[in-house]
Amino acid sequence: MIHAEVLATGSGIPERVVTNDFFSYLVDNADEWIRSRTGISERRFVSEDQATSDLATEAARNALAAGNIDPLSLDCLIVATSTPDMYLPATACMVQKNIGAAKAVAFDMNAVCSSLVFGLEVADNLIRSGKYKRVMVIGADTYSKILDFADKTTCPLFGDGAGAVILGATEQPKGIIQSIVRSDGNGWELIQIPSSGSRKPITPATIEAKENTFKMEGKKVFVFATDVIPEIIAEVTAKAGIKPTDLDYIIPHQANVRIIDFISKKTGIEKERFLLNLDRFGNTAAASVGLALDENLRNGTIKPGHQILIMGFGGGLSWGGLLVRF
């Protein structure tokens, strides 16, 4: 049986560090207010002349270097993002040019904050089909470009970043062992940019109304996340024939530490087994789990033989998880 193993990972992180004090114009004691509600202390923002493809390219190059992989050996390049450089062409094609992956088919996909998990699901199936041997998936977003900086309920939550994962075919029983991905269009209105496409094109009037910026019904999204995360844990482990207690670590979407605290209590899984970096990066949307995976592979927390559950949830609504054996 063909499996898709993780060959290498890489990150792309902006230089600019934005602490909670940046948001003092919105609320008194901004640092305490944000940390107590989210667990976030700082995040990274791109510069005015940086775009999603720039971070994605950096992450891709770092992953190629980490694995000593020739970009010409890539069969496919997927950029998972909800903040592409532009409507068209695909951001993946820009990254393809930047890294010299001339033989790879390149395309974008969007499942909002679940995008990387969905991208890895697609890559896993491409490799399992036998037609593709090596696929790079990059979760990359620059939400600082789409936030309403007058909305204190959303703008302090997000940061920018990119995380790349290179998968390769193997007949060894490792890599992506089991997965689920789900969508529920009944909740599409909970996370959106109202004026951003063909339904409501951007006009001076929609810009004035800030309808071209990110909107989220936070309380409803919190309920959604705390409902589906335990389901992901239970379903993926059951499909793999293991128990949740057999997991070495869980890498959840880095949205809010309160969600993780709730899930830890609800499932009985110790919080220490959830690998988090949202205190330093905030919610980086599609980049979230890729950044955490890369960081914990590089620092040695994740070791050969470990079983890791990677999870995402976000707009659409969308959610999913993958069990990865290293």
Tab-separated table of N, CA and C in Angstrom, residues 82-83 142-149 193 212-215:
chain	number	residue	atom	x	y	z
A	82	SER	N	-6.765	31.589	1.746
A	82	SER	CA	-7.964	32.396	1.500
A	82	SER	C	-7.599	33.855	1.285
A	83	THR	N	-6.298	34.142	1.214
A	83	THR	CA	-5.823	35.491	0.906
A	83	THR	C	-4.803	35.421	-0.232
A	142	THR	N	-2.208	36.054	4.697
A	142	THR	CA	-1.826	37.393	5.177
A	142	THR	C	-3.108	38.121	5.574
A	143	TYR	N	-3.655	37.742	6.719
A	143	TYR	CA	-4.923	38.324	7.150
A	143	TYR	C	-4.801	39.788	7.560
A	144	SER	N	-3.583	40.255	7.818
A	144	SER	CA	-3.411	41.672	8.131
A	144	SER	C	-3.881	42.542	6.968
A	145	LYS	N	-3.963	41.964	5.767
A	145	LYS	CA	-4.394	42.705	4.581
A	145	LYS	C	-5.915	42.834	4.487
A	146	ILE	N	-6.671	42.033	5.248
A	146	ILE	CA	-8.132	42.009	5.082
A	146	ILE	C	-8.883	42.316	6.372
A	147	LEU	N	-8.173	42.688	7.430
A	147	LEU	CA	-8.823	42.928	8.710
A	147	LEU	C	-9.417	44.328	8.787
A	148	ASP	N	-10.467	44.457	9.584
A	148	ASP	CA	-11.023	45.756	9.958
A	148	ASP	C	-10.374	46.147	11.283
A	149	PHE	N	-9.438	47.072	11.240
A	149	PHE	CA	-8.674	47.408	12.434
A	149	PHE	C	-9.441	48.295	13.412
A	193	ILE	N	-16.049	37.541	3.936
A	193	ILE	CA	-15.767	38.909	3.517
A	193	ILE	C	-16.914	39.263	2.571
A	212	ASN	N	-15.514	44.996	2.674
A	212	ASN	CA	-14.396	44.309	2.016
A	212	ASN	C	-13.386	43.802	3.032
A	213	THR	N	-13.778	43.727	4.306
A	213	THR	CA	-12.901	43.222	5.363
A	213	THR	C	-13.516	41.995	6.021
A	214	PHE	N	-12.691	41.289	6.761
A	214	PHE	CA	-13.053	40.022	7.406
A	214	PHE	C	-14.134	40.217	8.466
A	215	LYS	N	-15.145	39.333	8.428
A	215	LYS	CA	-16.221	39.348	9.415
A	215	LYS	C	-16.384	37.940	9.993
